[in-house]
CSV table of C-alpha atoms and ligand atoms in Angstrom, one decimal:
chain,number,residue,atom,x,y,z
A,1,UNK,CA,210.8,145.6,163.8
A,2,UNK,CA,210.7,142.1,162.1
A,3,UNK,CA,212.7,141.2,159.2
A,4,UNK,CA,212.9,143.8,156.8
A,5,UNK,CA,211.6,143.0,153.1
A,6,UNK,CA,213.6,143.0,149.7
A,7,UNK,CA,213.7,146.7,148.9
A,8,UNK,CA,215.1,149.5,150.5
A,9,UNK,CA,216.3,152.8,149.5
A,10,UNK,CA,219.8,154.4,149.7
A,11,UNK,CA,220.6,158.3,148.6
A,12,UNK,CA,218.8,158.9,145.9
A,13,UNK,CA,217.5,155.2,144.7
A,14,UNK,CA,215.4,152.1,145.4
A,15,UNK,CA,217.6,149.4,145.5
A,16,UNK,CA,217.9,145.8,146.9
A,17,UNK,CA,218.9,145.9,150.6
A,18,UNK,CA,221.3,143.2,150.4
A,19,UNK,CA,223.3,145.6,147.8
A,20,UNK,CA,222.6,148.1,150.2
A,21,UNK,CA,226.6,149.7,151.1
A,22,UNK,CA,227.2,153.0,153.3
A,23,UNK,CA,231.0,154.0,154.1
A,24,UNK,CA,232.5,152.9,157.6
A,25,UNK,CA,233.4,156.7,157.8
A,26,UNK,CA,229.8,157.4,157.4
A,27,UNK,CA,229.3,159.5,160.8
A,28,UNK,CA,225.8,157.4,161.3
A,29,UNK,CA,228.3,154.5,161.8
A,30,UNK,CA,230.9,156.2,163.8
A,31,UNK,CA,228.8,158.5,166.0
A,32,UNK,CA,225.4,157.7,166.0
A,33,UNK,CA,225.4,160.9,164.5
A,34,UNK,CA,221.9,160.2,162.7
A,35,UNK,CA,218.2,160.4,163.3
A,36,UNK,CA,215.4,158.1,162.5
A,37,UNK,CA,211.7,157.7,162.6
A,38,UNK,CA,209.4,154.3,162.2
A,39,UNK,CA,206.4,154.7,160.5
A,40,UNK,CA,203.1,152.0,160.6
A,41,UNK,CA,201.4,151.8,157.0
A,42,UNK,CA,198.1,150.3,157.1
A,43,UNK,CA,196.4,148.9,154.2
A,44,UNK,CA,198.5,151.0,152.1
A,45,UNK,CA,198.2,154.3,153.9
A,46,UNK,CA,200.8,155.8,156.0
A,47,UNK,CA,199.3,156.4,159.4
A,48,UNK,CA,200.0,160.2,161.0
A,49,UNK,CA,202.9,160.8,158.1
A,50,UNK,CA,202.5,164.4,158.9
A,51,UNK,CA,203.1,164.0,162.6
A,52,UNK,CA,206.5,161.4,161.7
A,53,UNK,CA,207.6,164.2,159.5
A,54,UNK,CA,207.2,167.0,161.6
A,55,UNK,CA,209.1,165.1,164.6
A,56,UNK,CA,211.8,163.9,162.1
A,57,UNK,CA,212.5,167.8,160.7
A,58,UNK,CA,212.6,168.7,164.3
A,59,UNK,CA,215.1,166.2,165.3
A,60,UNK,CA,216.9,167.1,162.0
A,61,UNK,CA,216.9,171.2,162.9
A,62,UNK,CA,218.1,170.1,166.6
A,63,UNK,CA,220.9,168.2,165.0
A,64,UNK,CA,222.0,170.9,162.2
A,65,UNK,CA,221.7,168.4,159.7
A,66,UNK,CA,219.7,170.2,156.8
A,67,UNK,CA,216.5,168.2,155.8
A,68,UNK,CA,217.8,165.6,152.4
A,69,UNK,CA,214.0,165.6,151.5
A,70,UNK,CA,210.7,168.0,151.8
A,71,UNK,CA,206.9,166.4,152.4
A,72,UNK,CA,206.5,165.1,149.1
A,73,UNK,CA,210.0,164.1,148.6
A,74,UNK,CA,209.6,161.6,151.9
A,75,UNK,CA,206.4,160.8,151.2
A,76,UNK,CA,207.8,159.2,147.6
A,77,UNK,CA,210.1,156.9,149.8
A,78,UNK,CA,207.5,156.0,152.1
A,79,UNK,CA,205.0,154.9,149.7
A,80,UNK,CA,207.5,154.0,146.4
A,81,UNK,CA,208.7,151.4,149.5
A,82,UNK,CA,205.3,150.1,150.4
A,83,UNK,CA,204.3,149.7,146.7
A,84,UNK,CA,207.9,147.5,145.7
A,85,UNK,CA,207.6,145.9,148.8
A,86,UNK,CA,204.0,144.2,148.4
A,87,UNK,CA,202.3,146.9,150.9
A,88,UNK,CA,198.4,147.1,150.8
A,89,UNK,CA,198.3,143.0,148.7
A,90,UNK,CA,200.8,140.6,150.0
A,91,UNK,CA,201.2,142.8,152.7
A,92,UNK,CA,198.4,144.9,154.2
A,93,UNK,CA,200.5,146.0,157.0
A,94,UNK,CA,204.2,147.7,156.5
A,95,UNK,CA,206.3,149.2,158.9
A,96,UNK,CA,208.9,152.1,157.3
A,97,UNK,CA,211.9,152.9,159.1
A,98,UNK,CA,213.6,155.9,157.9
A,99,UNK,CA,217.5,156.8,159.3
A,100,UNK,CA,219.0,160.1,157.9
A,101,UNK,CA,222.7,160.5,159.5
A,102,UNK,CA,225.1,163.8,159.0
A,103,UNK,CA,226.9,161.5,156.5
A,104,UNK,CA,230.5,160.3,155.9
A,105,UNK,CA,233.7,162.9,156.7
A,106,UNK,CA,237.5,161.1,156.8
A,107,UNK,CA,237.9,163.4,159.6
A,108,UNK,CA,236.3,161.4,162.2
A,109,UNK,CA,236.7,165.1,164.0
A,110,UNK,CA,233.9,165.8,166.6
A,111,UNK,CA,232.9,169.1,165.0
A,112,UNK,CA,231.2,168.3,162.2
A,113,UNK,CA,232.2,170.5,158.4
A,114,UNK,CA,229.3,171.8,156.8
A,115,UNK,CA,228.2,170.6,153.4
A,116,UNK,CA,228.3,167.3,153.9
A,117,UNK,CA,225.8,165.3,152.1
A,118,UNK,CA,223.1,163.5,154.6
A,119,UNK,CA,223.1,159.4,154.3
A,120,UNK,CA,219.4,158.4,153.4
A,121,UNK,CA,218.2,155.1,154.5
A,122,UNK,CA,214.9,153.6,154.7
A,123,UNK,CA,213.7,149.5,154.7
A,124,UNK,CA,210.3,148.5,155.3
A,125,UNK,CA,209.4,145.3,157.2
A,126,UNK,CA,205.9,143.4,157.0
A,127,UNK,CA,203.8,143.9,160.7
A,128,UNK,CA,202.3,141.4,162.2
A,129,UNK,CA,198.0,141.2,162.8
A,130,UNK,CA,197.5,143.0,166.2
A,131,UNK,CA,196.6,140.7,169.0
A,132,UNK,CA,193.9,141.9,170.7
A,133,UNK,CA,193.2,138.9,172.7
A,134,UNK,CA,197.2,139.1,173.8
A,135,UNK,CA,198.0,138.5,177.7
A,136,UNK,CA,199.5,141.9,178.2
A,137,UNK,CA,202.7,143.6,178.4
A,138,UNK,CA,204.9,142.5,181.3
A,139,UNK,CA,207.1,145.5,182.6
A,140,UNK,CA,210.2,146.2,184.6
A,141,UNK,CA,210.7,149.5,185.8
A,142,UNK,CA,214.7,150.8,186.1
A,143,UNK,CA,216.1,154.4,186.5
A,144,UNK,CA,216.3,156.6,182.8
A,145,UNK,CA,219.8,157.3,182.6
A,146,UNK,CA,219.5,158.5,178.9
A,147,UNK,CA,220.5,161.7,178.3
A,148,UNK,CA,219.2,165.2,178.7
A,149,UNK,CA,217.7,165.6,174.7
A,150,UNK,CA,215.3,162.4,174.5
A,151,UNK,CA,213.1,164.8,172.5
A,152,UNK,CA,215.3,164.3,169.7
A,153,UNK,CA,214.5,161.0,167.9
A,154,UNK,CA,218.3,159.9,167.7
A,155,UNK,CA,219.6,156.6,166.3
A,156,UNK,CA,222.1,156.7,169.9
A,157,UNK,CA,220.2,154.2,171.8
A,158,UNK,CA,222.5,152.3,174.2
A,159,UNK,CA,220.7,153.3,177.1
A,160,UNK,CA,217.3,151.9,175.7
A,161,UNK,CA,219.2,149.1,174.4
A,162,UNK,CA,220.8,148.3,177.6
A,163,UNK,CA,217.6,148.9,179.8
A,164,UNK,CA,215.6,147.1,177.3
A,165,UNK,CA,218.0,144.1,177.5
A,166,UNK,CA,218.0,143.9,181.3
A,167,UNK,CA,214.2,143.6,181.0
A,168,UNK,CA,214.1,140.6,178.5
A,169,UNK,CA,216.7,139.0,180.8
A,170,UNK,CA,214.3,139.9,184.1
A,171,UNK,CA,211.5,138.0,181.9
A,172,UNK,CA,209.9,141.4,180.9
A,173,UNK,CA,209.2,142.6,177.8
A,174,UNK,CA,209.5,146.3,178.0
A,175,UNK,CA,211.6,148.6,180.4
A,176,UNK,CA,209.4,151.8,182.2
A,177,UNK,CA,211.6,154.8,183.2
A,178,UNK,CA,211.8,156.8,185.9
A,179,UNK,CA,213.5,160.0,186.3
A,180,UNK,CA,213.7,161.9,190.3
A,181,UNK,CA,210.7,159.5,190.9
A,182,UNK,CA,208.6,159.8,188.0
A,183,UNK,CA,207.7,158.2,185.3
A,184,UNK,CA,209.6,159.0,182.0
A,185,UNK,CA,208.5,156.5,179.3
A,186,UNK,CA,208.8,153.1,177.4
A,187,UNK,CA,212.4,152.2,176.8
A,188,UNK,CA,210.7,152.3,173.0
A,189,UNK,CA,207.2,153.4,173.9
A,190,UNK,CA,205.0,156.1,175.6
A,191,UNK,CA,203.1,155.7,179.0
A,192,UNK,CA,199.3,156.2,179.7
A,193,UNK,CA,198.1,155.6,183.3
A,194,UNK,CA,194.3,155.4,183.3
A,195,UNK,CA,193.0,156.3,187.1
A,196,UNK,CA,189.1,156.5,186.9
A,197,UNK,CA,188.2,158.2,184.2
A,198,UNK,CA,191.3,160.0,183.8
A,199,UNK,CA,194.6,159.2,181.0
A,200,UNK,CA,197.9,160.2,182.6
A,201,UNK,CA,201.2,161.1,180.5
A,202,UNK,CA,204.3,163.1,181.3
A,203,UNK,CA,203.9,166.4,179.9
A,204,UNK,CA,206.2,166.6,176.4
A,205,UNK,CA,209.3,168.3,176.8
A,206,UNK,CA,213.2,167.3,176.2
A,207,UNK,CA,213.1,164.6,178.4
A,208,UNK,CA,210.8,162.0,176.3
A,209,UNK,CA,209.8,161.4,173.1
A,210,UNK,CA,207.1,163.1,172.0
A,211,UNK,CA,205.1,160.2,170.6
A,212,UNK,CA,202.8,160.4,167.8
A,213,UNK,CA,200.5,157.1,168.3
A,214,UNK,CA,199.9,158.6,171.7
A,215,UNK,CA,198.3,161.9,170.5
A,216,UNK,CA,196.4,159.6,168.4
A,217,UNK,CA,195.0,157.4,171.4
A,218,UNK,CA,194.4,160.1,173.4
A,219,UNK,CA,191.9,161.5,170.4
A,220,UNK,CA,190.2,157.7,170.7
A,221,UNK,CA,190.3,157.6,174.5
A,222,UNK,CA,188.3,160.8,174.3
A,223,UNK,CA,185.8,159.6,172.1
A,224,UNK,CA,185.5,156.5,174.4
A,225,UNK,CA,184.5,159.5,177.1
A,226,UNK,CA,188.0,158.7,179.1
A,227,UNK,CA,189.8,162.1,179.8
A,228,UNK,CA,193.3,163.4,179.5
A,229,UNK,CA,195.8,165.1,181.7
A,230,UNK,CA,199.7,165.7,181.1
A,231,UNK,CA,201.0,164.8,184.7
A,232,UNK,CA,204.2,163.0,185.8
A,233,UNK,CA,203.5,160.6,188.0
A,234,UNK,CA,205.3,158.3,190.6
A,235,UNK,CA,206.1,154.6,190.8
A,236,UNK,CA,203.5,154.0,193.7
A,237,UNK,CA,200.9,156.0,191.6
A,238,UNK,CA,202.0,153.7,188.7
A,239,UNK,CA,201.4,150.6,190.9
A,240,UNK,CA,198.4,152.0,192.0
A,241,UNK,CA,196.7,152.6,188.4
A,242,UNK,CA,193.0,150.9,187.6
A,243,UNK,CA,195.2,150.4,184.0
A,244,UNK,CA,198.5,150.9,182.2
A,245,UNK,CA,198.8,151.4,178.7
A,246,UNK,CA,202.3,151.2,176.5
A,247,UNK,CA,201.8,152.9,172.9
A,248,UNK,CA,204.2,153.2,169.7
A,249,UNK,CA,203.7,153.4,166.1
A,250,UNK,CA,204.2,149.7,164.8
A,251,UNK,CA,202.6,148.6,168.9
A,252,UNK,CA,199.7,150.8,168.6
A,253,UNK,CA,198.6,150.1,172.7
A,254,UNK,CA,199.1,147.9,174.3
A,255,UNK,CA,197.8,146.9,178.0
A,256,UNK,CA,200.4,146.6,180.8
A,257,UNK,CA,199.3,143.5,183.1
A,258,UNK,CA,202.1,143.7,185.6
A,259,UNK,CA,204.7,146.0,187.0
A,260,UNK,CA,208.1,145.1,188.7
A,261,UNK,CA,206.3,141.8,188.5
A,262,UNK,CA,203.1,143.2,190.7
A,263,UNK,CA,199.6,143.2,188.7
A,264,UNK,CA,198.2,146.2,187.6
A,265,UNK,CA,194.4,146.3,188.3
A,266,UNK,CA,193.2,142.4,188.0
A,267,UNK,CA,196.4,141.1,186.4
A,268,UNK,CA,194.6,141.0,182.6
A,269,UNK,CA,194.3,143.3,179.9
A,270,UNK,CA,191.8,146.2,181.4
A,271,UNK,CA,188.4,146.8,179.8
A,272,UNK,CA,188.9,150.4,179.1
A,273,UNK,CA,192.6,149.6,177.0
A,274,UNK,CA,189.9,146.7,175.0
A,275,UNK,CA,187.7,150.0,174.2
A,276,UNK,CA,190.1,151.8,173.1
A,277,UNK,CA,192.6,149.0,171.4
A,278,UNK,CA,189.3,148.3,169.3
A,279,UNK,CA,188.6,151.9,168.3
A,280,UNK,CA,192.7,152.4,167.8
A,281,UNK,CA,192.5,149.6,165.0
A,282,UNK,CA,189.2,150.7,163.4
A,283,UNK,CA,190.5,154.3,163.0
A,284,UNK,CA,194.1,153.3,161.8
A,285,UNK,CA,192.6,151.9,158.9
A,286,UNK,CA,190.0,154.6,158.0
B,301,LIG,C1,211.6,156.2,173.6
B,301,LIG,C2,210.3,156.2,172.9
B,301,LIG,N1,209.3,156.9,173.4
B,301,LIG,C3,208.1,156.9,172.7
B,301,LIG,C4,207.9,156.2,171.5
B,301,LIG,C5,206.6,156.2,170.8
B,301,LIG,O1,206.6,157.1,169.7
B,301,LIG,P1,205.7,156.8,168.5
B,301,LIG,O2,204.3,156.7,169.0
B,301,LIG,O3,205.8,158.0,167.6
B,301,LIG,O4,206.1,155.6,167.8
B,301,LIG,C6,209.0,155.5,171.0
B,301,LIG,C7,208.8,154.8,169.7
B,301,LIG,O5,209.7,154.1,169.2
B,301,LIG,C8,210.2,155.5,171.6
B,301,LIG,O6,211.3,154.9,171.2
């Protein structure tokens, strides 16, 4: 995300984030014992808030850490932060991140004591126009040596910072996983292979994300007459692919150009990810 703007919101108020304060017991801080979900707002409108808060009770109920908030409750933080933060007039384009962690315990015990109160956090952060004349995602491709719960949308991210690093120092700008052979996902994204016709993804389950902005591409792509199938697939089939797409919420998709430094298709941003990309910004803003 890019640099957040003035106003946040911490437990209960609005507040500047530069008087922002948590406690350094705070088990966010000391365990990465904490969730989190990023939301795009465009033109004032959260896009799929329903889908951000059904993921963000699910990794919540995985965790045991009761929900701070219901719909309407987060849906007053999402837009009271657009709204103080200029979303929709100085800034068409917002992006909300929202962290709730188990909150602070003097303990610092692994087992957690029930009852204690949740840490809410949430900044927003202007977006940037989406490129659609951009030269493409360069990717690197590394084992996925996260662990076993990736369905959970947890603030412990050392593996995809690590991976993610190692890419930016290969020259790439986004990491693709692999786990026994096949394609995981985006050290921060989802993967779509288009062969023909045909979209690829790995089949949801506790080993990746399940990403919203995908569900929402695929709905476009089908529009567009492309097709969809949950498959894993390999690195050669990867390789292979007439197109590779990366998607996330503040990303929307974006076209992978080359692989382990290999192009995919021609090299360039394929035509089918242009169709799409096109009908993925008209429909974010309807
Ligand atoms: C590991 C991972 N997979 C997939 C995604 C895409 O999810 P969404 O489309 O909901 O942003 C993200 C987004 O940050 C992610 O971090």
């Amino acid at each position: 995300m890019s640099r957040p703007l003035p106003i946040a919101w911490l437990n209960g108020e609005f507040l500047p984030l530069a008087e922002a304060r948590i406690s350094p017991l705070d088990r966010g801080f000391l365990f990465a014992d904490a969730v989190y979900e990023v939301i795009g707002v465009y033109d004032g409108r959260p896009l799929l808030l329903d889908a951000h808060l059904q993921r963000l009770a699910h990794s919540l109920r995985e965790l045991q850490i009761p929900s701070p908030h219901d719909h309407a409750g987060w849906q007053a933080i999402v837009s009271g932060l657009v709204e103080r933060n200029g979303g929709g007039s100085g800034h068409p384009d917002i992006g909300i991140y929202l962290q709730v962690s188990r909150g602070a315990d003097a303990s610092r015990s692994h087992t957690y004591p029930q009852g204690l109160a949740p840490t809410v956090f949430a900044m927003a952060s202007a977006l940037a126009a989406v490129d659609l004349d951009t030269p493409g995602v360069h990717a690197m491709t590394a084992e996925d040596n996260r662990w076993a719960r990736c369905d959970i949308k947890s603030t412990a991210l050392l593996a995809n910072i690590l991976l993610r690093q190692a890419a930016s120092e290969a020259g790439a700008d986004e990491c693709i996983m692999l786990r026994d052979g096949l394609v995981t996902e985006g050290s921060s994204s989802s993967v779509l292979v288009l062969e023909g016709r045909t979209l690829l993804s790995r089949p949801n389950g506790s080993d990746i994300l399940p990403g919203t902005t995908i569900a929402l591409i695929r709905e476009v792509a089908a529009a567009a007459g492309i097709g969809y199938r949950e498959e894993a697939i390999s690195l050669a089939r990867l390789l292979a692919a007439d197109e590779v797409w990366l998607s996330a919420a503040l990303r929307g998709v974006a076209p992978v150009t080359h692989v382990d430094g290999q192009p995919i298709g021609t090299g360039r941003p394929g035509p089918a990810w242009r169709v799409v990309a096109e009908a993925y910004e008209r429909r974010k803003r309807s």
